[in-house]
Amino acid sequence: MSPLFHWSSTSSRGVLFYAVPGFVYDNFYPQGWEARQMLDLGAVLDDDSDSVTVAEIDDLVVARISIRIHPEDKMGEIYVLCVPSEHQRQRLMNQDHQEIQDAGMSMVMVETGGDPEHEAARLGCETAEYHRWPVTRYFKEL
């Protein structure tokens, strides 16, 4: 199966995106990505609620952010980030950056998708001066 290609004309760098093969999407998101995101957030709230912070604008919760500390790498990781589209790109992770720095870490990592739907997240990371680490994942249907 050859991958599908999508060209993003809105990206200042003209990045080429690959669509996710159907079998990969179906395995990760059998009930859809929204249901999976809610399950992931629920698991964090149930199992590691101390890692969750909320970001507020005018006393309204606009994001839920979870962090992990990896002392062996001197790194904090933002690993569950739920932000409605109308509140994206408002520097909501700054509080978490400070918490990670206060824990003695010297860098922070956040992961997002390479698909067109995550372009706003990637642009937000680049605006916040994150540096991309090129990672490639390969999947094969069995």
Short mmCIF file of C-alpha atoms in Angstrom, two decimals:
data_model
loop_
_atom_site.label_atom_id
_atom_site.label_comp_id
_atom_site.label_asym_id
_atom_site.label_seq_id
_atom_site.Cartn_x
_atom_site.Cartn_y
_atom_site.Cartn_z
CA MET A 1 0.00 0.00 0.00
CA SER A 2 1.49 3.36 -0.94
CA PRO A 3 0.99 6.28 1.45
CA LEU A 4 -1.27 9.17 0.60
CA PHE A 5 0.36 12.57 0.42
CA HIS A 6 -1.05 15.91 1.55
CA TRP A 7 0.54 19.24 0.76
CA SER A 8 0.04 21.98 3.31
CA SER A 9 0.02 25.32 1.54
CA THR A 10 -0.45 27.21 4.82
CA SER A 11 2.88 26.12 6.26
CA SER A 12 5.64 28.65 5.86
CA ARG A 13 8.07 25.80 5.18
CA GLY A 14 5.84 23.88 2.76
CA VAL A 15 5.98 20.62 4.74
CA LEU A 16 4.93 17.34 3.13
CA PHE A 17 2.56 15.29 5.29
CA TYR A 18 1.75 11.61 5.09
CA ALA A 19 -1.77 10.39 5.80
CA VAL A 20 -2.12 7.72 8.44
CA PRO A 21 -2.87 4.31 6.90
CA GLY A 22 -6.37 3.12 7.76
CA PHE A 23 -5.25 0.01 9.66
CA VAL A 24 -3.02 2.13 11.93
CA TYR A 25 -5.79 4.63 12.69
CA ASP A 26 -8.29 1.81 13.30
CA ASN A 27 -5.94 0.11 15.78
CA PHE A 28 -5.15 3.28 17.73
CA TYR A 29 -8.64 4.79 17.54
CA PRO A 30 -11.31 2.06 17.15
CA GLN A 31 -13.97 4.47 18.49
CA GLY A 32 -12.37 7.58 16.94
CA TRP A 33 -9.63 9.90 18.15
CA GLU A 34 -11.96 11.95 20.38
CA ALA A 35 -12.96 8.87 22.39
CA ARG A 36 -9.29 7.83 22.68
CA GLN A 37 -8.26 11.28 23.89
CA MET A 38 -10.96 11.17 26.58
CA LEU A 39 -9.82 7.67 27.64
CA ASP A 40 -6.19 8.82 27.80
CA LEU A 41 -7.11 11.88 29.86
CA GLY A 42 -9.33 9.75 32.12
CA ALA A 43 -6.47 7.31 32.73
CA VAL A 44 -4.15 10.15 33.68
CA LEU A 45 -6.76 11.63 36.03
CA ASP A 46 -7.35 8.21 37.63
CA ASP A 47 -3.74 7.04 37.85
CA ASP A 48 -1.59 10.17 38.04
CA SER A 49 -3.81 13.12 38.94
CA ASP A 50 -0.94 14.94 40.65
CA SER A 51 0.66 15.41 37.22
CA VAL A 52 -2.34 17.31 35.85
CA THR A 53 -2.52 21.08 35.76
CA VAL A 54 -5.17 23.28 34.24
CA ALA A 55 -4.71 26.49 32.33
CA GLU A 56 -7.26 29.23 32.83
CA ILE A 57 -8.24 32.35 30.96
CA ASP A 58 -10.59 34.69 32.83
CA ASP A 59 -11.38 31.93 35.39
CA LEU A 60 -12.40 29.51 32.61
CA VAL A 61 -10.49 26.22 32.34
CA VAL A 62 -9.23 26.11 28.75
CA ALA A 63 -6.66 23.29 28.89
CA ARG A 64 -5.67 20.22 30.82
CA ILE A 65 -1.98 19.48 30.76
CA SER A 66 -0.09 16.53 32.25
CA ILE A 67 3.63 16.43 32.77
CA ARG A 68 6.12 13.67 33.48
CA ILE A 69 9.58 14.20 34.89
CA HIS A 70 12.45 12.13 33.45
CA PRO A 71 15.40 12.87 35.77
CA GLU A 72 17.68 10.45 33.87
CA ASP A 73 17.44 12.79 30.85
CA LYS A 74 17.00 16.02 32.86
CA MET A 75 13.78 16.38 30.89
CA GLY A 76 10.16 17.15 31.53
CA GLU A 77 7.54 15.80 29.15
CA ILE A 78 4.17 17.31 28.37
CA TYR A 79 2.30 14.12 27.56
CA VAL A 80 -1.43 14.81 27.62
CA LEU A 81 -2.42 18.21 26.33
CA CYS A 82 -6.11 18.92 25.74
CA VAL A 83 -6.81 22.40 24.37
CA PRO A 84 -9.92 23.42 22.40
CA SER A 85 -9.00 24.99 19.07
CA GLU A 86 -10.26 28.44 20.07
CA HIS A 87 -7.70 28.58 22.90
CA GLN A 88 -4.64 27.22 21.09
CA ARG A 89 -1.43 29.24 20.62
CA GLN A 90 -1.91 31.31 23.80
CA ARG A 91 1.23 30.17 25.65
CA LEU A 92 -0.76 27.90 27.95
CA MET A 93 2.26 25.65 28.62
CA ASN A 94 4.36 28.39 30.22
CA GLN A 95 3.24 27.43 33.75
CA ASP A 96 4.29 23.84 33.07
CA HIS A 97 7.64 24.98 31.68
CA GLN A 98 8.27 26.72 35.00
CA GLU A 99 7.18 23.68 37.03
CA ILE A 100 9.53 21.46 34.99
CA GLN A 101 12.40 23.92 35.44
CA ASP A 102 11.68 24.13 39.18
CA ALA A 103 12.04 20.31 39.30
CA GLY A 104 15.63 20.76 38.12
CA MET A 105 15.07 19.76 34.51
CA SER A 106 16.94 21.52 31.71
CA MET A 107 14.63 20.75 28.78
CA VAL A 108 11.03 19.93 27.95
CA MET A 109 9.56 17.71 25.25
CA VAL A 110 6.10 17.63 23.71
CA GLU A 111 4.94 15.27 20.99
CA THR A 112 2.28 15.95 18.37
CA GLY A 113 1.08 14.45 15.13
CA GLY A 114 2.61 15.03 11.71
CA ASP A 115 -0.79 14.96 9.99
CA PRO A 116 -2.53 18.07 8.63
CA GLU A 117 -4.95 18.22 11.59
CA HIS A 118 -2.04 18.84 13.97
CA GLU A 119 -0.49 21.69 12.00
CA ALA A 120 -1.68 24.28 14.54
CA ALA A 121 0.01 22.31 17.34
CA ARG A 122 3.26 22.11 15.38
CA LEU A 123 3.17 25.83 14.60
CA GLY A 124 2.50 26.53 18.28
CA CYS A 125 5.54 24.47 19.28
CA GLU A 126 7.73 26.24 16.73
CA THR A 127 6.44 29.63 17.89
CA ALA A 128 7.34 28.63 21.46
CA GLU A 129 10.88 27.86 20.21
CA TYR A 130 10.66 24.08 20.46
CA HIS A 131 13.06 22.27 18.13
CA ARG A 132 11.84 19.36 16.03
CA TRP A 133 13.57 16.01 16.45
CA PRO A 134 12.99 14.04 13.27
CA VAL A 135 11.48 10.70 14.23
CA THR A 136 10.02 8.16 11.86
CA ARG A 137 7.67 5.36 12.86
CA TYR A 138 6.92 2.45 10.57
CA PHE A 139 3.82 0.27 10.80
CA LYS A 140 3.03 -2.99 9.02
CA GLU A 141 -0.37 -4.61 8.97
CA LEU A 142 -0.36 -8.25 10.09
#
